[in-house]
CSV table of C-alpha atoms and ligand atoms in Angstrom, one decimal:
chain,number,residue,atom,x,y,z
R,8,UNK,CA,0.0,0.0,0.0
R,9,UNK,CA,1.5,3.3,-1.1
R,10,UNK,CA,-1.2,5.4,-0.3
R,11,UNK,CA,-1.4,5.9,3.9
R,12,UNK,CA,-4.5,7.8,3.9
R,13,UNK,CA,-6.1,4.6,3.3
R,14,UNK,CA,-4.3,2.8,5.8
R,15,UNK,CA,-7.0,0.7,7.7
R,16,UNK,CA,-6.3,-1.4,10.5
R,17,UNK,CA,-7.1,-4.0,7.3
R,18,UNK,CA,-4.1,-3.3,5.1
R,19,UNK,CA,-2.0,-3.2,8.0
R,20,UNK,CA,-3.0,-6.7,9.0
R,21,UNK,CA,-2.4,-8.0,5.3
R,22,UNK,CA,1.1,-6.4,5.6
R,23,UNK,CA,1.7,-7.8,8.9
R,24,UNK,CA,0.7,-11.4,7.8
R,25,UNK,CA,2.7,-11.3,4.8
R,26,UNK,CA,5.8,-10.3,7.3
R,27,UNK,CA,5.0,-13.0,9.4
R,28,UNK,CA,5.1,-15.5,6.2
R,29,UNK,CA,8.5,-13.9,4.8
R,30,UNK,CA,10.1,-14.2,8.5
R,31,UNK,CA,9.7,-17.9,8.5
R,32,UNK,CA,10.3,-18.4,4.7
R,33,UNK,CA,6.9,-19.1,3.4
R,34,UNK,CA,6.4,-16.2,1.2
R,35,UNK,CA,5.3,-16.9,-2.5
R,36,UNK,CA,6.4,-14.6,-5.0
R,37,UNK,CA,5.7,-15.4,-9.0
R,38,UNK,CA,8.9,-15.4,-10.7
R,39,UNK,CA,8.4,-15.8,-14.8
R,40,UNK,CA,9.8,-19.0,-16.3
R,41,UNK,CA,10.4,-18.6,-19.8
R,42,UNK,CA,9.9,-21.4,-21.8
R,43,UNK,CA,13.1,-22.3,-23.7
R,44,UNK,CA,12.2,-26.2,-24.7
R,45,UNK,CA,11.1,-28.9,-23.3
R,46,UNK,CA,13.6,-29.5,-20.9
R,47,UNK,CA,14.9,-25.7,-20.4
R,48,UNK,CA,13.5,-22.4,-19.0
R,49,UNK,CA,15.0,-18.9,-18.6
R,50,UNK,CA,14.4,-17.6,-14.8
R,51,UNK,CA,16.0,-14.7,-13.0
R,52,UNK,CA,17.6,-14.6,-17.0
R,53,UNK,CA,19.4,-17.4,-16.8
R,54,UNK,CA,19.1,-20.6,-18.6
R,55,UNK,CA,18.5,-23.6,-16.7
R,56,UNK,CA,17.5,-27.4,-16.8
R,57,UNK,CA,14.0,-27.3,-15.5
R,58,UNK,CA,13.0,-30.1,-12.8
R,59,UNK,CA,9.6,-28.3,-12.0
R,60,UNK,CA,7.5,-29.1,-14.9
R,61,UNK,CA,4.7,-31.5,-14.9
R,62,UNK,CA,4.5,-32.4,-18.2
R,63,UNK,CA,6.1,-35.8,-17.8
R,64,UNK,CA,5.5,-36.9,-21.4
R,65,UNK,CA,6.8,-33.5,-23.0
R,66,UNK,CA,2.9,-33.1,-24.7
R,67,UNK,CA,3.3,-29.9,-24.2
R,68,UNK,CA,5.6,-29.3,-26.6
R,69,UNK,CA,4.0,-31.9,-29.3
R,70,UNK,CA,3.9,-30.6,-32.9
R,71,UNK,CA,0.9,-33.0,-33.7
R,72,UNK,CA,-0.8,-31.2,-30.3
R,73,UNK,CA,0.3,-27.3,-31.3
R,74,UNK,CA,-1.4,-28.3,-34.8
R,75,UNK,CA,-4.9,-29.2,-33.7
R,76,UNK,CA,-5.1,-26.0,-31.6
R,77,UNK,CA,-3.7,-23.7,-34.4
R,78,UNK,CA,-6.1,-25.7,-36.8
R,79,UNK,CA,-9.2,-25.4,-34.4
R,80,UNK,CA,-8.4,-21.8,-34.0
R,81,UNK,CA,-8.5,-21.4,-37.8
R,82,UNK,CA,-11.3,-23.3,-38.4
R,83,UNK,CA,-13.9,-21.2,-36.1
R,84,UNK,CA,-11.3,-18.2,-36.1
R,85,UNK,CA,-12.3,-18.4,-32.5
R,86,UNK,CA,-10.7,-18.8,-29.5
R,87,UNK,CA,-12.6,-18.5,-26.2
R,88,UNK,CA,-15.7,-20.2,-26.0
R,89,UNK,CA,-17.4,-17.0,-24.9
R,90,UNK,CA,-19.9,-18.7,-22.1
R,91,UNK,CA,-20.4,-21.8,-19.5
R,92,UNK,CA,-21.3,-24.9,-21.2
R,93,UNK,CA,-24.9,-24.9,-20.5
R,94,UNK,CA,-25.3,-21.8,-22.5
R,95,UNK,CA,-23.5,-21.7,-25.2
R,96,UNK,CA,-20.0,-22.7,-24.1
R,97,UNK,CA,-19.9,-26.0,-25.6
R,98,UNK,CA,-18.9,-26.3,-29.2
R,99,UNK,CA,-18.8,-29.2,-31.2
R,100,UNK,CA,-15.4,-29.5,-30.1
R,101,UNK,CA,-15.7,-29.7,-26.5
R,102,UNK,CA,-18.5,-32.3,-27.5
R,103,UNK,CA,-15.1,-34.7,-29.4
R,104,UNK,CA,-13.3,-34.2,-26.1
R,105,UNK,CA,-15.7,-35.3,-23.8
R,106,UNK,CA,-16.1,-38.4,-26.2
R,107,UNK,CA,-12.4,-38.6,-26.9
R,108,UNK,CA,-12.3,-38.7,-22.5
R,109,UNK,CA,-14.7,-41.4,-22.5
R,110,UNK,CA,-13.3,-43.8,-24.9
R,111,UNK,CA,-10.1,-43.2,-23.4
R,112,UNK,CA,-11.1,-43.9,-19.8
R,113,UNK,CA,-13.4,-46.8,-21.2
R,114,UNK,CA,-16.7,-45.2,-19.8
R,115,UNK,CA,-19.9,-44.4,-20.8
R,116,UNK,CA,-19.6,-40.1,-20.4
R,117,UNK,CA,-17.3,-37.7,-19.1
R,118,UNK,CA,-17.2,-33.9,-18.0
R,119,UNK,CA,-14.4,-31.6,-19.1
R,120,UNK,CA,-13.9,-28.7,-16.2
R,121,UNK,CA,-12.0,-25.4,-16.7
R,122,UNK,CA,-9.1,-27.0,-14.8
R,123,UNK,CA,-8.4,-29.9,-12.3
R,124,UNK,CA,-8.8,-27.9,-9.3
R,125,UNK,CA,-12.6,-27.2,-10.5
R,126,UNK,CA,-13.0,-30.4,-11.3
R,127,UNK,CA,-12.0,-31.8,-7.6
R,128,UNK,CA,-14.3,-29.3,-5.6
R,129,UNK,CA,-17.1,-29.7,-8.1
R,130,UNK,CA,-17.0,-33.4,-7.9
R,131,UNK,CA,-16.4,-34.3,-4.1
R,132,UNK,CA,-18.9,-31.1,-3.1
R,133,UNK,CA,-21.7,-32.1,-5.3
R,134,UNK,CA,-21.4,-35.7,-4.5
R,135,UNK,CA,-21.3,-35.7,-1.1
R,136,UNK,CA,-23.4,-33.7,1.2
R,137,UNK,CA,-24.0,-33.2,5.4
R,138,UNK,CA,-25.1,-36.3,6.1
R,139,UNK,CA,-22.7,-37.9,4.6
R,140,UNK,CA,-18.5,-39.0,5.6
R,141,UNK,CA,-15.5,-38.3,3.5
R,142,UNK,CA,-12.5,-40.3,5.2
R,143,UNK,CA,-9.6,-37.9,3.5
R,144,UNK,CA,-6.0,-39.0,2.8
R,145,UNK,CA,-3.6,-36.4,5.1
R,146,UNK,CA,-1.6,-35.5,2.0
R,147,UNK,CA,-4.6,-35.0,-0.7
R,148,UNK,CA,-4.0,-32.1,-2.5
R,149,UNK,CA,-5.7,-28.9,-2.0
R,150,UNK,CA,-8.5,-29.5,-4.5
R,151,UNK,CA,-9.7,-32.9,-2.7
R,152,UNK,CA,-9.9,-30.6,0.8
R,153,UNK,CA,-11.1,-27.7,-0.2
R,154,UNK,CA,-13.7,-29.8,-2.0
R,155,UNK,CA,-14.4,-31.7,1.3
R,156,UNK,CA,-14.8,-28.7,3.1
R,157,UNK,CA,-17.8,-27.0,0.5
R,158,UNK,CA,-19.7,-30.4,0.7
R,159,UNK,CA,-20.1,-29.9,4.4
R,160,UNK,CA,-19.6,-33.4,5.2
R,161,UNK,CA,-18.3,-34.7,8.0
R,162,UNK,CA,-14.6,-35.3,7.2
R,163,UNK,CA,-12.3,-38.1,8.9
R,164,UNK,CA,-8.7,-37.3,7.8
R,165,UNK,CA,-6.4,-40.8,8.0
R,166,UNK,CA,-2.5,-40.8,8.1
R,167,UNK,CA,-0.7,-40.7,4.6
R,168,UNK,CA,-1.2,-44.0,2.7
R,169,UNK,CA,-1.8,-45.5,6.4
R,170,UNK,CA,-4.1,-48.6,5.8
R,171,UNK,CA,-4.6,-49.8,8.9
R,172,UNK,CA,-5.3,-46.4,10.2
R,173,UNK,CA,-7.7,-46.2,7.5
R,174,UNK,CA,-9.8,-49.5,8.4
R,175,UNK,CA,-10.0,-48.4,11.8
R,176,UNK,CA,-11.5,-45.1,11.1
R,177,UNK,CA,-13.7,-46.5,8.8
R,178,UNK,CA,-15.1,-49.0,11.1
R,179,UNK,CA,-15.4,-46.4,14.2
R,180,UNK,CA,-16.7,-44.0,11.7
R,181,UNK,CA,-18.6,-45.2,8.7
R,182,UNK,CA,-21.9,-45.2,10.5
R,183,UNK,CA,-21.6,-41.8,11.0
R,184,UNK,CA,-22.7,-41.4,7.2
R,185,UNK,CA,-25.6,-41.9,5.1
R,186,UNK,CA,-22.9,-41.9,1.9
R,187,UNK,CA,-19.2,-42.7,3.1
R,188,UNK,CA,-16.4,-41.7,0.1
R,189,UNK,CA,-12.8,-42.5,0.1
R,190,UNK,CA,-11.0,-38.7,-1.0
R,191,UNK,CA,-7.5,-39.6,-2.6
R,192,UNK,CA,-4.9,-38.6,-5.2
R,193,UNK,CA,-3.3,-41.9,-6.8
R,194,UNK,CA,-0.1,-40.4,-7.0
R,195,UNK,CA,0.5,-37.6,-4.2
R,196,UNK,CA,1.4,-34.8,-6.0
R,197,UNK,CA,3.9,-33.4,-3.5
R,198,UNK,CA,5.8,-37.0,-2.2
R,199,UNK,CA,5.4,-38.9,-5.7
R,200,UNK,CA,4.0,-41.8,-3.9
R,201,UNK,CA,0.7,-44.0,-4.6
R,202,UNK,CA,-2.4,-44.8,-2.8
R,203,UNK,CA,-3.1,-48.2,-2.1
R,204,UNK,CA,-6.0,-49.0,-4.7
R,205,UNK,CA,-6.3,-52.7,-3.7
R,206,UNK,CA,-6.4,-52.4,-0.2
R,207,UNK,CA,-9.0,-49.1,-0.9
R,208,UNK,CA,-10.9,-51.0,-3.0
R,209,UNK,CA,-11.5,-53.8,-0.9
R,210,UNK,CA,-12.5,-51.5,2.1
R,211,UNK,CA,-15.1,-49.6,-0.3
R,212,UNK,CA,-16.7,-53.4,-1.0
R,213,UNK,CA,-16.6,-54.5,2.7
R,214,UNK,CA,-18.1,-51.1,4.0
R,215,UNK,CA,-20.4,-49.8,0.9
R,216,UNK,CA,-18.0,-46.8,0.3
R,217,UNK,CA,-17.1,-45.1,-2.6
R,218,UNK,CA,-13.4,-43.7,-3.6
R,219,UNK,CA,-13.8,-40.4,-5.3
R,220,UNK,CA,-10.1,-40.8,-7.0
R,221,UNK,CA,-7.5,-38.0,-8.0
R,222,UNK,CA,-5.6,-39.4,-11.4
R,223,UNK,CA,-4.0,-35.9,-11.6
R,224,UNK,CA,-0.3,-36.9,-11.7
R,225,UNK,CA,-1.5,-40.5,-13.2
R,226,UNK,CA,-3.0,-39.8,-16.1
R,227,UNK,CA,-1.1,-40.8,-18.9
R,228,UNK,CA,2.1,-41.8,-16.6
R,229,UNK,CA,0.9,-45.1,-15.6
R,230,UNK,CA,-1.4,-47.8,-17.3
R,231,UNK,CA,-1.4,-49.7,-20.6
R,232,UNK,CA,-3.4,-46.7,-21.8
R,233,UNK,CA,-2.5,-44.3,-19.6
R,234,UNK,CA,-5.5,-43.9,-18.3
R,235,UNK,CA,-4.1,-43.9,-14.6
R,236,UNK,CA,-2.7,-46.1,-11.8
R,237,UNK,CA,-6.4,-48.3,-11.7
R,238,UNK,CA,-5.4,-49.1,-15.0
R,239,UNK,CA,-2.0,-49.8,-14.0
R,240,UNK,CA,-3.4,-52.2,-11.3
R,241,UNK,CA,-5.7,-53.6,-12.7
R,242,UNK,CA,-8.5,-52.5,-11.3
R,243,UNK,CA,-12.1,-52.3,-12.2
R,244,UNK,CA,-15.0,-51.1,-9.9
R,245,UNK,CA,-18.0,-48.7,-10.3
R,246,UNK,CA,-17.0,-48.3,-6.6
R,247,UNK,CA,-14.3,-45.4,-8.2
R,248,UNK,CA,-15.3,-42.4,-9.5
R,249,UNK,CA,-12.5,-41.2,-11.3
R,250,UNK,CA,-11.0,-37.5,-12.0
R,251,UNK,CA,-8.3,-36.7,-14.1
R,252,UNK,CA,-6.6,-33.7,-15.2
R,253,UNK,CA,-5.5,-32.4,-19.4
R,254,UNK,CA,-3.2,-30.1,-17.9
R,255,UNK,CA,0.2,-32.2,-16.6
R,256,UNK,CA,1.4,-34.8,-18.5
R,257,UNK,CA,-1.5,-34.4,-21.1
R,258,UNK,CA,0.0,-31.1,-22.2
R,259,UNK,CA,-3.1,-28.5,-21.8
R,260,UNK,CA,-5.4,-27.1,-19.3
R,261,UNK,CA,-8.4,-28.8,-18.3
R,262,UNK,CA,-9.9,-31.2,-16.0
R,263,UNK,CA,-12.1,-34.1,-16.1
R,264,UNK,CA,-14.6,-37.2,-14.7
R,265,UNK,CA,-15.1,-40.0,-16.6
R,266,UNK,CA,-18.1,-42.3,-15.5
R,267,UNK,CA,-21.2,-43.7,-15.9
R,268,UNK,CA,-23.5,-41.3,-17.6
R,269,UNK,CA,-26.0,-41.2,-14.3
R,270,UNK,CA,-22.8,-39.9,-12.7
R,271,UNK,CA,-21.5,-37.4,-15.3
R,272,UNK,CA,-25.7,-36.1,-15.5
R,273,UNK,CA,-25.1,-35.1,-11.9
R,274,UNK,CA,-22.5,-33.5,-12.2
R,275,UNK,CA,-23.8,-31.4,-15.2
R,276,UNK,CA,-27.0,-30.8,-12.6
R,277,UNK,CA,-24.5,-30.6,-9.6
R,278,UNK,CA,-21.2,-29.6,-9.9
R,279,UNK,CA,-21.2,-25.8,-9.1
R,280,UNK,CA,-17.8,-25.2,-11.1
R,281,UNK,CA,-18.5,-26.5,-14.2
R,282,UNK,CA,-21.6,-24.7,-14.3
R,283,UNK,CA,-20.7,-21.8,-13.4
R,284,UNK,CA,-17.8,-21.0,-15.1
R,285,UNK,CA,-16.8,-20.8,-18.8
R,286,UNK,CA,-15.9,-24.0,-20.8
R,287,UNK,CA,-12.1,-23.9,-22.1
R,288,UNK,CA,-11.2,-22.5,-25.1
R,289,UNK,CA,-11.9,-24.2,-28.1
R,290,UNK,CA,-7.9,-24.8,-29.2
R,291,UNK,CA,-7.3,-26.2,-25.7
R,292,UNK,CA,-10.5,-28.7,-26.4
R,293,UNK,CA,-8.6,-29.8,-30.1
R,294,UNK,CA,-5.1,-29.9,-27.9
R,295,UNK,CA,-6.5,-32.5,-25.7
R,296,UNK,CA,-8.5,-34.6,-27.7
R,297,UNK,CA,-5.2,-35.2,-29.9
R,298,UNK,CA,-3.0,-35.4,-26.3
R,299,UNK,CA,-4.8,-38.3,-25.7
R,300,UNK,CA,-4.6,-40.1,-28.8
R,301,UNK,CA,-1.0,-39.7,-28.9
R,302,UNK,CA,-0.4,-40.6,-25.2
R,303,UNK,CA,-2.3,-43.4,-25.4
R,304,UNK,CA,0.6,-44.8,-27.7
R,305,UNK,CA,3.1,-44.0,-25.4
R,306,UNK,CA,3.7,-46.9,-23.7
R,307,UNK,CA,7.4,-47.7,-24.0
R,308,UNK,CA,7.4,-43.6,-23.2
R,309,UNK,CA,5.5,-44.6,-19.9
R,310,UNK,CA,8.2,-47.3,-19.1
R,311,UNK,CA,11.2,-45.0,-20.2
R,312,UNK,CA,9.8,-42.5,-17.5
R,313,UNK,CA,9.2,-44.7,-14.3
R,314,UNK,CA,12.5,-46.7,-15.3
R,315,UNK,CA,14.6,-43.0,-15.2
R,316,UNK,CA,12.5,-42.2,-11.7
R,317,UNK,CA,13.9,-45.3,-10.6
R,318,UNK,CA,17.7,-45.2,-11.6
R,319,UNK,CA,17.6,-41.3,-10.3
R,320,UNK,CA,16.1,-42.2,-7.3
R,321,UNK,CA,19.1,-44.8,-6.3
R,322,UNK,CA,21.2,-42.2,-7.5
R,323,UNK,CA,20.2,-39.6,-4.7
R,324,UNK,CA,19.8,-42.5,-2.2
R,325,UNK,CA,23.7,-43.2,-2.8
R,326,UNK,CA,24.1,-39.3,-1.9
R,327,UNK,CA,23.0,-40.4,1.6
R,328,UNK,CA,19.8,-37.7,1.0
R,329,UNK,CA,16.2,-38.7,2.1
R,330,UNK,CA,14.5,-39.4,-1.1
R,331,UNK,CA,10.8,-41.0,-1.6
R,332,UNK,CA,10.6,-44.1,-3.1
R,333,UNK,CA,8.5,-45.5,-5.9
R,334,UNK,CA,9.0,-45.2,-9.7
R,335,UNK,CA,6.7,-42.2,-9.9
R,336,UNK,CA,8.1,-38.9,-12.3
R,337,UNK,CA,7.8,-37.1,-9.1
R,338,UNK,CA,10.7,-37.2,-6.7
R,339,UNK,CA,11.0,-35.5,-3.7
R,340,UNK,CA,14.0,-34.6,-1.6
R,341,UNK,CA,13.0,-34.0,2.0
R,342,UNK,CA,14.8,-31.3,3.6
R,343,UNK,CA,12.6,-30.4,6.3
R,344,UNK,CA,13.0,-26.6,7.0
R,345,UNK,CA,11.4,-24.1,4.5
R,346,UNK,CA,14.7,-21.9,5.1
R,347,UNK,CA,17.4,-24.8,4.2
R,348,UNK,CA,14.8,-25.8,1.1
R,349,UNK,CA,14.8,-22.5,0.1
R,350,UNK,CA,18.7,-22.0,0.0
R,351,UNK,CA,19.3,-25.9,-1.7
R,352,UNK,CA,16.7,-24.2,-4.4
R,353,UNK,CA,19.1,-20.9,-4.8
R,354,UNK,CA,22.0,-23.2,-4.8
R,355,UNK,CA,20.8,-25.7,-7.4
R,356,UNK,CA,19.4,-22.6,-9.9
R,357,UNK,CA,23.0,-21.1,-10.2
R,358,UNK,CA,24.5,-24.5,-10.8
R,359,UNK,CA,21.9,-24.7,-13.9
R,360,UNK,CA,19.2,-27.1,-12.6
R,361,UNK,CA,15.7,-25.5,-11.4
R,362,UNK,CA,14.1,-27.5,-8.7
R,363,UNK,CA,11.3,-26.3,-6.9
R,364,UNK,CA,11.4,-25.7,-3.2
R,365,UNK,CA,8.0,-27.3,-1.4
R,366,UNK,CA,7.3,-25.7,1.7
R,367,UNK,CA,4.3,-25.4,4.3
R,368,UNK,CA,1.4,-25.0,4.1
R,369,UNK,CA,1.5,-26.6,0.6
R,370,UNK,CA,3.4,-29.8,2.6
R,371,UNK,CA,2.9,-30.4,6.6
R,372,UNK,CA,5.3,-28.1,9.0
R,373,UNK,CA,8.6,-30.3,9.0
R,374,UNK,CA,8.1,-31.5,5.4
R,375,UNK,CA,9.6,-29.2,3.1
R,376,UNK,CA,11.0,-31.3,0.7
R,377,UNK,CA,12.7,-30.1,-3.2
R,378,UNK,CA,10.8,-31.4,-5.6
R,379,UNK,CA,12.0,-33.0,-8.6
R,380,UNK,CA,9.7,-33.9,-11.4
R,381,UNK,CA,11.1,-35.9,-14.8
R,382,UNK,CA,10.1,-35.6,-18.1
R,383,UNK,CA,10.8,-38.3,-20.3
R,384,UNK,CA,12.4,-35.9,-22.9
R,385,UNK,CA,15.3,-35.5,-19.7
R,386,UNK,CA,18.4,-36.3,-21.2
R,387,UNK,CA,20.7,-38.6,-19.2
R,388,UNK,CA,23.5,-35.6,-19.1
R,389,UNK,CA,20.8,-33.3,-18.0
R,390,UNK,CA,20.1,-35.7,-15.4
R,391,UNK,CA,23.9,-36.1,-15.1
R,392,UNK,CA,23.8,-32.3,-14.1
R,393,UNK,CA,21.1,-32.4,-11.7
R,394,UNK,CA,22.5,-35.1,-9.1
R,395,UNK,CA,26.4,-33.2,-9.9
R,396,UNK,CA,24.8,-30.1,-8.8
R,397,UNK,CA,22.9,-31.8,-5.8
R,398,UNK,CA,26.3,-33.6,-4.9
R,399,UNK,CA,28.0,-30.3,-4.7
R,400,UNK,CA,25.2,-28.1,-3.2
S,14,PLP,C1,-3.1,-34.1,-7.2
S,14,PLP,C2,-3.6,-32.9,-8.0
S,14,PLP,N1,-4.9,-32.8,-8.2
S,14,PLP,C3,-5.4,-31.7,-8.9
S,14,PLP,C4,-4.6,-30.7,-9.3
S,14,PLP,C5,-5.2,-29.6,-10.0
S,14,PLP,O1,-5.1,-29.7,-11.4
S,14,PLP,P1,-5.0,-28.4,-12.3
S,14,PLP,O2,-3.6,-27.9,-12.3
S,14,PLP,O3,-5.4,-28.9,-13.6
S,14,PLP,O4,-6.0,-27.4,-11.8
S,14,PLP,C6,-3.3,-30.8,-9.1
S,14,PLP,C7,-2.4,-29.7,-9.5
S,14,PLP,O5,-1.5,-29.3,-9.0
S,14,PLP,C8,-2.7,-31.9,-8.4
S,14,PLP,O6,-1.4,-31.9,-8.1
């Protein structure tokens, strides 16, 4: 605030708070990354390997995916859709995505929100309501909760990927509920681990529950398909309502449920942020649908990936650092102190590599961790330059 005649007792506690937040090294600031390729950005003007991208299968950057959304553009020389999708937000386009979606996820429908953050809330607050119980993984991602907390449900959070924990609270708790849902991400977006389907699935058979389930960071990483980590494991159930997003390793901006059409009917009734709120542009919509047809071929891309994950998780282990484990793209460091995190950051940029510094509230208090994420377009020697740099840090 530069103007003090203005100077409530309001702006003074924004500035305070912000203080607070900067004292303990949790201020955000926005810092541009240029994009330089698929593996490089320019930040702070200088050019550097960039480990913070979640576009694992380098979609992004797809000529076949640029195409369609140039072509779409051309075709309608259009490029918003101008309104939410009940009025007159949904082209023909939209229409092939939503199909695209379905085939892809081998369902009867599916929903395409404005992103996968929208998608979450809209789908756990529609679906579940104040008489019902949401038993929430302690490490969903921000979506999940904040979806949780507009449905009004009672809400049972269980330790991280804790199991047992899990069948306890559900067997004190699932009374409690007319509905009872299962909230989870498949892979944690923060740790790189996975939820443990076959034990979840099981629980949602033995105690009628359904698993509303995050396929953010899944979605064409693991799977045959790459339709997710059910795919991956093999598992079927109309017990899973799934969610996925277009905007990580699919390359665009989007989110979306695929399901049953009396599911997908609700949510066009029911989900608050897909109906309020205007349907993606129309180049995105022609982006994704040919995202998904190319990563639906890229199987030996999805084994390259997890099989890189792998080899640079040892790597780090043999550093003596505290690494996750898992063959997810996602690969976090755990440093523990928002301060150090910050500084190993600073340290790694000027060596070349950008890695992102995780710190609280987006992790719990002691969990600040650097977080690495692989594309599969990472050469080795830019991988080579990562673990130098952390070896030296
Ligand atoms: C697990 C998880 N779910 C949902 C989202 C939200 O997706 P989007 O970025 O498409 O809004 C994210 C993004 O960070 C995520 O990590």
């Amino acid at each position: 605030m530069t103007d003090k005649s203005s100077h409530s007792a309001f702006w003074s506690h924004l500035e305070d708070a912000l203080e607070a937040r900067h004292a303990e090294s949790l201020n955000r600031k926005c810092t541009v990354s240029e994009p330089l390729g698929p593996t490089t950005i320019s930040r702070n003007g200088k050019t550097v390997v960039n480990f913070g991208a979640n576009d694992y299968l380098g979609l992004a950057w797809h000529p076949g995916v640029r195409q369609a959304a140039m072509e779409a553009s051309h075709k309608l020389q259009k490029f918003g859709s101008g309104a939410s999708p009940l009025v007159t937000g949904q082209t023909e386009q939209h229409a092939k995505l939503r199909k695209t979606i379905a085939e892809f996820k081998d369902c009867e429908d599916a929903i395409v929100f404005s992103s996968g953050y929208a998608a979450n809330v809209g789908t756990v607050a529609s679906l579940a309501g104040k008489e019902d119980v949401i038993f929430s993984d302690s490490l969903n991602h921000a979506s999940l909760i904040d979806g949780c907390r507009l449905s009004r449900a009672q809400v049972v959070v269980y330790p991280h990927c804790d199991h047992d924990a899990l069948r306890q609270l559900v067997q004190q708790n699932r009374h409690r509920g007319r509905f009872a849902f299962i909230a989870t991400d498949s892979v944690f977006s923060m740790d790189g681990d996975l939820a443990q389907l076959a034990e979840i699935n099981r629980l949602c058979e033995e105690f009628d529950l359904h698993c509303i389930l995050d396929e953010a960071h899944a979605t064409g990483v693991y799977g045959e398909s790459g339709q997710g980590l059910a795919e991956h494991l093999g598992i079927i159930s109309n017990r899973f309502i799934s969610v996925g997003t277009l905007s990580k390793a699919l390359g665009c901006v989007g989110g979306f449920v695929a399901g049953p059409r009396v599911l997908i009917e609700w949510l066009t009734n029911f989900a608050r942020s897909w109906v309020y709120s205007t349907a993606s542009t129309i180049p995105n919509a022609a982006a994704a649908c040919q995202a998904i047809s190319i990563a639906k071929t890229m199987r030996a891309e999805r084994i390259q990936l997890a099989t890189q994950a792998v080899q640079l998780r040892a790597k780090l282990g043999q550093l003596g650092l505290q690494v996750g484990m898992g063959d997810s793209p996602i690969i976090p460091i755990y440093i523990n102190d928002p301060k150090r995190v910050l500084l190993a950051s600073e340290r790694l940029l000027q060596m070349g590599v950008y890695v992102p510094a995780i710190r609280p509230p987006t992790v719990p208090r002691d969990g600040s961790l650097l977080r690495i994420s692989l594309s599969v377009c990472h050469t080795e020697s830019e991988i080579d330059l990562l673990t130098n740099a952390i070896a030296l840090w």
